[in-house]
Amino acid sequence: MINRIFEKIFEENAGFKFEKWAPALLLSTAILIYIIVCIVTGQTQYLTLDNLLAVIGRSIALGITSIGQTFAILVASIDLSVASLISAVAVLASVVMNGNPTMIIPSIIAAIMLGALVGFVNGLTITKLKVNPLIATLSMSLIIQGVLSAFVSNFAGSVPNEFLFFAYGSILGLPLSSMFFFLLAIVAFLILRFTKFGSHIYAVGGNPDAARFAGIPTERVIIYSHIICSICATFAGLYLASRLRSGAPWIGADGVYDLESIAVVVIGGTILAGGRGGIWGTVTGMMIFSLVDSIFNVVGIDAFAKQVLRGVIIIAAVAFYAARSKRLAS
Amino acid sequence: MIQQLKLKSNSRMKKLPQLNLVYFVLAALIVAIILNNPNFAEPTGYMNFLKRAAPLAILAAGQLYVIVSGGFDLSVGSTITLVVVGSSMLSNNDPSTTWWVIPVMFGIGALIGLINGLVVCFLRVPSLIATLGMMITVNGFASMWSGGAPRGYLPDTFRFFGRTSFRDIPIIQMLPMALIILVVFGSILYWIMHKTNLGKMIHAIGDNPNAAKLAGVSINRVRISAFIISSISAVVTGILLGGFAGVSTDVGTGYELQAITAAVLGGAQLLGGRGSVTATIAGAITLMAIFTLLNFLGMPQPVRQVVQGLILIAAVALTMSRRGNTGH
């Protein structure tokens, strides 16, 4: 018995685990292409560390959202309501602040409460009403967007200059928003890797029935994961409000944060069926996304061709290791 | 013991409401619409309504194939856009081109479906991501083809299918071409899904792909067929919509989700194994009826969205709780 367990452990650690390295491999390819493209087109000014940080900085909102989405996808769920929530949070925050620096803290609290509520309701609909997560969160998205556009139709409120620090400020030469992103990634990593809740997430995503029989409160784990996902989207919304200096009801939908965050998570090697993957994959996925965008910019491809290539790249990147996975695609 | 009894009584109860709930909902909605607007009971009222519902009904019936086989097809909205934009580019306002433009569109549609299917089957990309990528790609192609901002209308010979109604017909007074297409195409889809082996195999691979494989079903071929049927339905929808509205790059936007909503309203089971073409068409008409009712009640667009969301949750929650008793 013990022998067999050891054999299993040995088997898992021995050899090259393709799935684990696929995102890193993809990222290196993207970086390599980026460097080659920069050199070939003679635009070596793009090859500095500052520019690399700028490349990441462009996708901070997507990255933050994707970290949350990772939690939802790991429990075999999905969240399509993040884009609308981002719009709602950005509008709420900028309306509550309305240019008044003393209202920054209350508006952040209000935004986080809204996010937590949305995540909680998503989780409840999925676990208690047993609604398919895709439909549950899609409906939530429609509801948020509907309520939002009933109240505002344009940029609403304004953000005080102090709050712009979140998107534009830097500490010790490093942009605050990027630091926030990496800090969030580290916290998410620690939660997934070292807490009981983290292992519960993998258990529930891997096999909900087995997890339930093992005494894990599966429903609670799913609800918490959705709350985390929505709160991350809230941070993304606050970041965008700070970056755009005001909130508008279309910023979430414009960024296609719902579908793109899913694509980022999947490109990062997290499996849609749940239970396998992690935060570093997602961070890698987000970097791949922004690198691909930068490559397009450096080459100077027109906007529509860019869109076409983007779709192809999403499919190709997922196919890259999905083809190696033994699971049946669904 | 008690549980057994419960099961027994449940199975007896199950026998009674065999009819899909969606038909009752649809009937109730129609009554509500007529109460609000008696004109709706006139042939011109309901015929125009059915004409407007036909594209979504066809699209949803096609989407159902992919849903029953256990996947999603998010690329249909962009396919609609490509059909409308592409037809306008190819025909270039020349009415005599329609006879070859339409087959070309069906070819493009079949190709999109084939690629979707191949990517899902052989590259093992989950259908959600595969068709999402296809949606982005096809939308990009549509914009590229038209240079970004197409305008104007398609030639009248093309618009014939979506726009024309035959008048002076006894009893019903008018008969929209779109409705005829819905009936014909819907019957074909019904026949394939519920009367042929392909339909049974689609159900089988959606219910349990491993069991289907062991039973000798060629999973890949069936799955690819489902995607092709869905894309071809999107082409038909695109041709009808091209008759209704002008040419733009967002004709098809949002249709993929409405089609899924319609299928769900019709009781289709997401992730496969269950679904009926007639109930899905009824689901699409129900969705349109809801929109029409909200329109009559003077509700603004945002309310429509909220209501669509609430209905979607309610529909799925209700089917789940009914199904929960059977243990499926």
XYZ file of C-alpha atoms in Angstrom:
658
model
C 0.000 0.000 0.000
C 2.617 2.476 1.108
C 4.809 1.299 -1.720
C 2.125 2.117 -4.194
C 1.662 5.586 -2.759
C 5.387 6.186 -3.076
C 5.306 4.883 -6.605
C 2.530 7.309 -7.407
C 4.393 10.263 -5.910
C 7.531 9.241 -7.736
C 5.655 8.888 -10.978
C 4.158 12.335 -10.629
C 7.409 14.029 -9.836
C 9.526 12.178 -12.314
C 9.933 13.340 -15.854
C 8.852 16.433 -17.661
C 5.323 17.529 -16.833
C 4.126 19.139 -19.983
C 1.002 20.745 -18.564
C 2.979 22.508 -15.887
C 5.445 24.027 -18.315
C 3.169 24.787 -21.234
C 2.274 28.350 -20.138
C 5.944 29.201 -19.530
C 6.796 27.764 -22.926
C 4.099 29.875 -24.559
C 5.312 32.966 -22.727
C 8.916 32.426 -23.811
C 7.757 32.002 -27.388
C 5.791 35.252 -27.153
C 8.777 37.083 -25.641
C 11.070 35.660 -28.310
C 8.733 36.746 -31.109
C 8.457 40.172 -29.489
C 12.248 40.585 -29.352
C 12.712 39.323 -32.915
C 9.963 41.620 -34.201
C 11.489 44.600 -32.394
C 14.931 43.904 -33.821
C 13.728 43.126 -37.345
C 11.638 46.295 -37.541
C 14.499 48.252 -35.971
C 12.388 49.468 -33.067
C 14.837 48.518 -30.356
C 13.566 51.333 -28.137
C 10.766 48.937 -27.148
C 13.207 46.501 -25.609
C 13.759 48.285 -22.278
C 12.581 47.166 -18.862
C 10.452 50.297 -18.576
C 8.650 49.359 -21.739
C 8.121 45.830 -20.491
C 6.457 47.262 -17.393
C 4.346 49.478 -19.645
C 3.285 46.405 -21.622
C 2.084 44.748 -18.424
C 0.542 47.993 -17.209
C -1.769 48.054 -20.194
C -3.458 44.833 -19.095
C -3.629 45.373 -15.345
C -7.435 45.424 -15.299
C -7.581 42.229 -17.344
C -4.962 40.642 -15.090
C -6.785 41.499 -11.868
C -10.066 40.200 -13.276
C -8.376 37.020 -14.470
C -6.972 36.290 -11.007
C -10.545 36.272 -9.723
C -11.775 34.295 -12.700
C -9.154 31.641 -11.870
C -10.933 30.978 -8.582
C -14.294 30.588 -10.320
C -12.898 28.282 -12.994
C -10.938 26.175 -10.486
C -14.188 25.180 -8.748
C -15.535 24.160 -12.187
C -17.662 27.272 -12.374
C -17.318 30.337 -14.585
C -18.156 34.015 -14.196
C -19.567 35.984 -17.117
C -20.770 38.835 -14.903
C -17.336 40.380 -14.298
C -17.516 42.832 -17.212
C -20.829 44.350 -16.091
C -19.655 44.375 -12.495
C -16.536 46.298 -13.530
C -18.711 48.945 -15.205
C -21.050 49.093 -12.210
C -18.181 49.445 -9.735
C -16.446 52.130 -11.786
C -19.669 54.147 -12.012
C -20.565 53.587 -8.354
C -17.104 54.600 -7.157
C -16.871 57.711 -9.272
C -20.408 58.812 -8.407
C -19.873 58.303 -4.683
C -16.507 60.090 -4.767
C -17.711 62.858 -7.041
C -14.378 64.623 -6.871
C -14.332 64.638 -3.086
C -11.108 63.128 -1.620
C -12.748 62.361 1.755
C -15.161 60.007 0.042
C -12.434 57.737 -1.338
C -12.523 55.231 1.530
C -16.350 55.037 1.747
C -16.645 54.556 -2.002
C -14.062 51.767 -1.981
C -15.975 50.086 0.836
C -19.258 50.507 -1.061
C -17.681 49.061 -4.197
C -16.299 46.039 -2.375
C -19.648 45.455 -0.715
C -21.349 45.566 -4.097
C -18.800 43.098 -5.471
C -19.210 40.750 -2.532
C -22.992 40.897 -2.892
C -22.847 40.063 -6.610
C -20.468 37.178 -5.955
C -22.653 35.932 -3.112
C -25.795 35.985 -5.246
C -23.943 34.261 -8.107
C -22.765 31.587 -5.705
C -26.217 31.127 -4.191
C -27.899 30.826 -7.594
C -25.371 28.224 -8.666
C -25.359 26.140 -5.494
C -28.861 26.466 -4.086
C -30.942 26.905 -7.240
C -28.574 24.579 -9.131
C -28.532 26.889 -12.130
C -25.724 26.239 -14.615
C -22.979 28.766 -13.744
C -22.811 30.025 -17.302
C -26.502 30.924 -17.286
C -26.500 32.181 -13.694
C -23.664 34.646 -14.230
C -24.826 35.605 -17.708
C -28.199 36.523 -16.223
C -26.462 38.420 -13.451
C -24.550 40.287 -16.132
C -27.776 41.208 -17.944
C -29.365 42.338 -14.683
C -26.401 44.502 -13.626
C -26.081 46.023 -17.085
C -29.816 46.693 -17.234
C -29.977 48.358 -13.833
C -26.830 50.328 -14.598
C -27.995 51.678 -17.937
C -31.353 52.596 -16.377
C -29.500 55.104 -14.187
C -26.542 56.325 -16.213
C -25.895 56.614 -19.913
C -22.613 58.481 -19.951
C -19.560 59.208 -17.861
C -20.913 59.794 -14.378
C -19.282 61.411 -11.373
C -15.588 62.115 -11.190
C -12.603 60.805 -9.355
C -10.541 63.110 -7.099
C -6.895 63.580 -8.034
C -5.768 61.664 -4.964
C -7.447 58.522 -6.286
C -5.596 58.762 -9.612
C -2.583 57.571 -7.645
C -3.934 54.013 -7.887
C -3.533 53.909 -11.663
C -0.819 56.473 -12.296
C 1.262 56.583 -9.117
C 4.510 54.803 -8.505
C 6.444 53.815 -5.410
C 10.236 53.466 -5.592
C 10.049 53.759 -9.351
C 7.623 50.870 -9.735
C 4.071 51.571 -10.895
C 1.641 51.108 -8.016
C -0.941 49.329 -10.151
C 1.545 46.681 -11.300
C 2.686 46.206 -7.710
C -0.934 45.824 -6.641
C -1.458 43.244 -9.356
C 1.544 41.163 -8.332
C 0.658 41.501 -4.650
C -2.839 40.250 -5.425
C -1.364 37.370 -7.418
C 0.914 36.446 -4.500
C -1.976 36.532 -2.025
C -4.105 34.422 -4.367
C -1.218 31.999 -4.797
C -0.748 31.696 -1.028
C -4.472 31.077 -0.539
C -4.582 28.377 -3.192
C -1.328 26.728 -2.208
C -1.163 26.881 1.559
C -4.637 27.208 3.051
C -7.265 24.591 3.730
C -9.687 26.629 1.656
C -7.238 26.453 -1.251
C -7.079 22.690 -1.235
C -10.852 22.565 -0.850
C -11.110 24.597 -4.075
C -9.060 22.035 -5.981
C -11.000 19.177 -4.420
C -14.388 20.652 -5.293
C -13.286 21.482 -8.820
C -11.711 18.088 -9.370
C -14.621 15.987 -8.194
C -17.523 17.630 -6.353
C -19.097 14.356 -5.272
C -15.890 12.990 -3.832
C -15.284 16.322 -2.112
C -18.739 16.244 -0.561
C -18.264 12.690 0.679
C -14.942 13.754 2.155
C -16.850 16.238 4.271
C -15.915 19.403 2.398
C -18.693 22.006 2.433
C -18.710 22.174 -1.382
C -21.454 24.778 -1.644
C -19.668 27.148 0.696
C -16.412 26.709 -1.233
C -18.166 27.581 -4.502
C -19.864 30.627 -2.956
C -16.583 31.902 -1.483
C -14.810 31.400 -4.799
C -17.449 33.472 -6.533
C -17.170 36.195 -3.909
C -13.401 36.286 -4.468
C -13.940 36.425 -8.217
C -16.367 39.335 -7.939
C -14.165 41.230 -5.495
C -11.249 40.947 -7.922
C -13.508 42.354 -10.636
C -14.321 45.148 -8.167
C -10.619 45.987 -7.871
C -10.397 46.032 -11.669
C -13.370 48.405 -11.773
C -11.767 50.721 -9.196
C -8.532 50.645 -11.174
C -10.331 51.580 -14.391
C -12.227 54.380 -12.646
C -8.889 55.730 -11.478
C -7.333 55.321 -14.894
C -10.175 56.910 -16.847
C -10.814 59.526 -14.110
C -14.506 58.665 -14.188
C -16.825 55.697 -14.562
C -18.979 54.898 -17.582
C -21.515 52.094 -17.998
C -19.718 50.590 -20.985
C -16.108 50.272 -19.856
C -16.471 46.648 -18.762
C -18.275 45.497 -21.875
C -15.878 47.489 -24.061
C -12.897 45.649 -22.618
C -14.702 42.288 -23.080
C -13.353 41.464 -19.640
C -15.727 38.525 -19.196
C -14.630 36.482 -22.193
C -11.044 37.703 -22.268
C -10.460 36.893 -18.613
C -11.688 33.364 -19.299
C -9.353 33.141 -22.277
C -6.436 34.374 -20.142
C -7.132 31.800 -17.444
C -7.413 28.984 -19.969
C -4.276 30.051 -21.843
C -2.579 29.958 -18.451
C -3.266 26.248 -18.270
C -6.230 26.196 -15.897
C -8.714 23.653 -17.134
C -12.309 24.739 -17.746
C -13.549 21.512 -16.200
C -12.043 22.678 -12.903
C -9.621 21.337 -10.355
C -6.376 21.881 -12.215
C -4.350 25.013 -12.794
C -3.202 27.964 -10.777
C -2.453 31.636 -10.402
C 0.988 31.720 -12.016
C -0.480 30.243 -15.151
C -3.016 33.070 -15.165
C -0.301 35.696 -14.657
C 1.603 34.108 -17.543
C -1.557 34.078 -19.640
C -2.099 37.774 -18.993
C 1.496 38.542 -20.002
C 1.081 36.497 -23.181
C -2.042 38.498 -23.973
C -0.392 41.866 -23.524
C 2.771 40.757 -25.354
C 0.708 39.633 -28.335
C -0.966 43.049 -28.352
C 2.414 44.761 -28.206
C 3.745 42.628 -31.037
C 0.783 43.737 -33.153
C 1.461 47.348 -32.260
C 5.148 47.111 -33.087
C 4.425 45.432 -36.416
C 1.644 47.923 -37.079
C -1.130 45.527 -38.107
C -4.497 47.158 -38.755
C -7.154 46.873 -36.086
C -9.383 44.342 -37.815
C -6.619 41.976 -38.830
C -5.473 42.220 -35.218
C -8.872 40.989 -34.113
C -8.745 38.063 -36.535
C -5.290 37.057 -35.361
C -6.320 37.425 -31.754
C -9.103 34.886 -32.169
C -6.780 32.486 -33.923
C -4.137 32.893 -31.233
C -6.606 32.176 -28.417
C -7.618 28.936 -30.119
C -4.055 27.995 -30.993
C -2.749 28.666 -27.492
C -5.459 26.572 -25.875
C -5.046 23.853 -28.485
C -1.321 23.855 -27.774
C -1.714 21.863 -24.620
C -5.364 20.843 -24.747
C -4.283 18.447 -27.489
C -1.928 16.809 -25.018
C -4.504 16.456 -22.289
C -6.219 13.110 -22.175
C -9.550 14.548 -21.143
C -12.390 14.627 -23.607
C -13.078 18.131 -24.792
C -16.584 19.367 -24.180
C -39.322 3.108 2.482
C -40.559 6.656 2.605
C -38.082 7.538 -0.056
C -39.365 4.759 -2.254
C -42.900 5.935 -1.815
C -41.812 9.438 -2.639
C -40.085 8.204 -5.754
C -43.146 6.298 -6.774
C -45.485 9.222 -6.330
C -43.008 11.409 -8.134
C -42.851 9.102 -11.093
C -46.627 9.123 -11.244
C -46.690 12.907 -10.979
C -44.094 13.120 -13.707
C -46.393 11.358 -16.127
C -48.999 14.082 -15.944
C -47.130 17.208 -16.982
C -45.461 15.654 -19.993
C -45.998 18.820 -21.964
C -43.093 21.209 -21.742
C -43.686 24.146 -19.457
C -42.597 26.582 -22.139
C -45.870 26.143 -24.050
C -47.915 27.248 -21.037
C -45.652 30.232 -20.500
C -45.956 31.155 -24.155
C -49.750 30.847 -24.050
C -49.912 33.034 -20.942
C -47.680 35.636 -22.552
C -49.782 35.727 -25.699
C -52.924 36.265 -23.625
C -51.149 39.072 -21.772
C -50.060 40.686 -25.031
C -53.564 40.496 -26.483
C -55.023 42.052 -23.323
C -52.570 44.903 -23.727
C -52.965 45.281 -27.415
C -56.061 43.714 -29.044
C -54.546 44.349 -32.474
C -52.219 41.473 -31.778
C -55.107 39.047 -32.235
C -55.504 40.266 -35.810
C -53.583 38.291 -38.454
C -51.317 41.240 -39.262
C -50.440 41.488 -35.577
C -49.398 37.925 -34.911
C -48.023 37.301 -38.381
C -45.672 40.263 -38.097
C -44.711 39.027 -34.662
C -43.905 35.557 -35.999
C -41.970 37.134 -38.830
C -39.795 38.938 -36.321
C -39.389 35.815 -34.188
C -38.474 33.530 -37.110
C -34.729 34.345 -37.313
C -34.138 33.750 -33.606
C -36.221 30.564 -33.689
C -34.136 29.145 -36.542
C -30.894 30.166 -34.882
C -31.931 28.633 -31.559
C -32.990 25.367 -33.202
C -29.535 25.134 -34.783
C -27.788 26.060 -31.544
C -29.765 23.270 -29.889
C -27.808 20.689 -31.899
C -24.552 21.850 -30.373
C -26.070 22.187 -26.896
C -27.531 18.670 -26.992
C -24.197 17.299 -28.180
C -22.670 18.800 -25.039
C -21.135 22.050 -26.275
C -21.787 25.707 -26.986
C -21.606 27.644 -30.214
C -20.774 31.273 -29.517
C -19.747 31.933 -33.113
C -23.282 32.132 -34.549
C -23.756 35.859 -33.892
C -20.585 36.698 -35.774
C -21.602 34.314 -38.563
C -24.838 36.297 -38.965
C -22.805 39.495 -39.205
C -20.470 37.944 -41.760
C -23.412 36.748 -43.876
C -25.056 40.178 -43.927
C -21.840 42.128 -44.475
C -20.377 39.600 -46.905
C -23.578 39.456 -48.992
C -23.641 43.208 -49.286
C -19.994 43.294 -50.360
C -20.428 40.484 -52.902
C -23.717 41.650 -54.356
C -22.615 45.280 -54.547
C -26.235 46.431 -54.920
C -26.743 44.259 -57.994
C -30.055 42.361 -57.622
C -29.024 39.691 -60.138
C -26.225 38.374 -57.904
C -28.472 36.918 -55.206
C -28.712 33.456 -56.787
C -24.996 32.805 -56.349
C -24.355 34.945 -53.254
C -26.632 32.811 -51.082
C -24.937 29.484 -51.908
C -21.569 31.123 -51.289
C -22.815 32.190 -47.857
C -23.958 28.655 -47.098
C -20.504 27.481 -48.109
C -18.846 29.956 -45.769
C -21.232 28.943 -42.986
C -20.514 25.248 -43.465
C -16.798 26.033 -43.425
C -17.108 27.940 -40.132
C -19.015 25.026 -38.610
C -16.499 22.538 -39.947
C -13.573 24.477 -38.473
C -15.388 24.797 -35.133
C -15.953 21.060 -35.114
C -12.414 20.190 -36.168
C -10.903 22.486 -33.529
C -13.098 20.997 -30.816
C -12.566 17.382 -31.887
C -8.965 17.242 -32.961
C -7.294 20.100 -31.126
C -9.411 19.274 -28.050
C -10.168 22.895 -27.337
C -13.293 23.250 -25.148
C -16.148 24.385 -27.393
C -16.704 27.519 -25.318
C -13.186 28.748 -26.089
C -13.056 27.376 -29.639
C -16.245 29.123 -30.711
C -15.337 32.239 -28.733
C -12.098 32.420 -30.699
C -14.088 31.826 -33.866
C -16.484 34.621 -32.880
C -13.615 37.105 -32.486
C -12.007 35.918 -35.725
C -15.176 36.016 -37.833
C -16.140 39.448 -36.480
C -12.669 40.607 -37.448
C -13.120 39.196 -40.951
C -16.484 40.911 -41.332
C -14.945 44.266 -40.362
C -11.927 43.655 -42.591
C -14.040 42.705 -45.582
C -16.224 45.790 -45.323
C -13.458 48.160 -44.288
C -15.115 48.811 -40.954
C -18.293 50.756 -41.536
C -20.633 49.206 -44.084
C -23.903 50.983 -44.737
C -27.001 50.797 -46.858
C -29.272 47.896 -47.686
C -28.986 44.606 -49.496
C -30.573 44.271 -52.956
C -34.316 43.589 -52.972
C -33.914 40.084 -54.373
C -31.869 39.233 -51.284
C -34.206 41.003 -48.885
C -37.108 39.033 -50.361
C -36.631 36.183 -47.855
C -36.762 38.241 -44.725
C -39.063 41.051 -45.741
C -41.751 39.766 -48.059
C -45.200 38.709 -46.940
C -47.726 37.118 -49.260
C -50.988 39.053 -48.967
C -54.640 38.335 -49.702
C -54.540 34.818 -48.388
C -57.842 33.528 -47.007
C -58.277 33.432 -43.217
C -54.731 34.458 -42.293
C -54.636 37.361 -44.772
C -50.849 37.502 -44.862
C -48.113 34.914 -44.812
C -44.550 36.103 -44.297
C -41.840 34.355 -46.265
C -39.776 34.213 -43.049
C -42.489 32.094 -41.428
C -42.513 29.646 -44.347
C -38.746 29.340 -44.046
C -39.077 28.779 -40.304
C -41.642 26.021 -40.823
C -39.639 24.293 -43.560
C -36.242 24.635 -41.942
C -37.662 23.893 -38.478
C -39.283 20.697 -39.792
C -35.993 19.577 -41.307
C -34.181 20.262 -38.043
C -36.951 18.483 -36.126
C -36.726 15.486 -38.418
C -32.930 15.220 -38.156
C -32.929 15.632 -34.383
C -35.811 13.366 -33.457
C -36.276 10.908 -36.311
C -32.828 10.022 -37.611
C -29.864 8.115 -36.261
C -27.781 11.268 -36.333
C -30.200 12.866 -33.857
C -30.024 9.852 -31.558
C -26.249 9.888 -31.731
C -26.160 13.614 -30.925
C -28.244 12.907 -27.827
C -25.994 9.984 -26.957
C -22.694 11.840 -27.136
C -24.147 14.711 -25.133
C -25.481 12.412 -22.450
C -22.398 10.267 -22.033
C -19.621 10.484 -24.601
C -17.777 7.462 -23.259
C -20.841 5.245 -23.393
C -21.606 6.519 -26.896
C -18.074 5.751 -28.001
C -18.290 2.232 -26.607
C -21.585 1.790 -28.410
C -19.760 2.520 -31.643
C -20.750 6.131 -32.272
C -18.168 8.024 -34.244
C -18.045 10.922 -31.807
C -15.994 13.286 -33.931
C -18.179 12.982 -36.986
C -21.371 13.531 -35.000
C -19.937 16.492 -33.137
C -18.694 18.131 -36.335
C -22.129 17.618 -37.931
C -23.729 19.403 -34.976
C -21.448 22.415 -35.402
C -22.075 22.536 -39.158
C -25.850 22.427 -38.626
C -25.583 25.258 -36.106
C -23.528 27.413 -38.478
C -25.876 26.731 -41.389
C -28.809 27.825 -39.231
C -26.861 30.984 -38.515
C -26.554 31.572 -42.264
C -30.333 31.181 -42.700
C -30.842 33.584 -39.789
C -28.390 36.011 -41.374
C -30.241 35.904 -44.689
C -33.537 36.652 -42.924
C -32.054 39.435 -40.813
C -30.442 40.919 -43.916
C -33.982 41.400 -45.183
C -35.171 43.155 -42.014
C -32.459 45.593 -41.268
C -29.666 47.532 -42.865
C -26.102 46.359 -43.238
C -23.835 46.953 -40.256
C -21.103 45.171 -38.364
C -23.249 44.549 -35.307
C -26.314 42.861 -36.844
C -25.487 39.585 -35.153
C -24.196 40.920 -31.840
C -25.850 39.261 -28.874
C -27.708 36.663 -30.934
C -25.546 33.799 -29.667
C -26.681 34.419 -26.094
C -30.311 34.912 -27.111
C -30.201 31.604 -28.961
C -28.815 29.831 -25.902
C -31.459 31.543 -23.758
C -34.199 30.331 -26.123
C -32.908 26.769 -26.008
C -32.760 26.890 -22.210
C -36.288 28.295 -22.047
C -37.310 25.319 -24.189
C -35.934 23.000 -21.532
C -32.679 22.039 -23.243
C -30.072 20.753 -20.848
C -26.803 22.632 -20.987
C -23.811 20.288 -21.302
C -25.847 17.897 -23.318
C -28.207 14.990 -23.587
C -31.601 16.634 -23.629
C -33.474 19.024 -25.837
C -36.336 19.320 -28.265
C -36.448 21.334 -31.483
C -40.128 22.269 -31.151
C -39.724 23.365 -27.534
C -36.660 25.407 -28.498
C -38.582 27.175 -31.257
C -41.339 27.800 -28.708
C -38.629 29.094 -26.365
C -37.427 31.553 -29.002
C -40.967 32.752 -29.657
C -41.485 33.049 -25.888
C -38.399 35.221 -25.586
C -39.644 37.457 -28.394
C -43.091 37.546 -26.770
C -41.510 38.723 -23.529
C -39.684 41.489 -25.389
C -42.875 42.450 -27.237
C -44.865 42.554 -24.023
C -42.278 44.741 -22.325
C -42.384 46.971 -25.365
C -46.168 47.298 -25.173
C -45.900 48.049 -21.474
C -43.563 50.894 -22.380
C -40.571 49.447 -20.601
C -37.246 50.914 -21.663
C -34.455 48.759 -23.082
C -32.579 48.324 -19.766
C -35.636 46.759 -18.116
C -35.770 44.295 -20.989
C -32.258 43.192 -20.108
C -33.043 42.782 -16.422
C -36.154 40.768 -17.232
C -34.250 38.538 -19.646
C -31.737 37.849 -16.888
C -34.353 37.046 -14.275
C -36.298 34.806 -16.639
C -33.194 32.906 -17.594
C -32.357 32.128 -13.966
C -35.954 31.245 -13.177
C -36.265 28.929 -16.186
C -33.134 26.984 -15.353
C -33.839 26.883 -11.621
C -37.338 25.576 -12.320
C -36.184 22.836 -14.705
C -33.468 21.876 -12.248
C -35.884 21.567 -9.361
C -38.300 19.525 -11.474
C -35.458 17.359 -12.681
C -34.017 17.084 -9.187
C -36.859 14.737 -8.321
C -35.893 12.290 -11.017
C -32.293 12.303 -9.943
C -30.957 13.380 -13.283
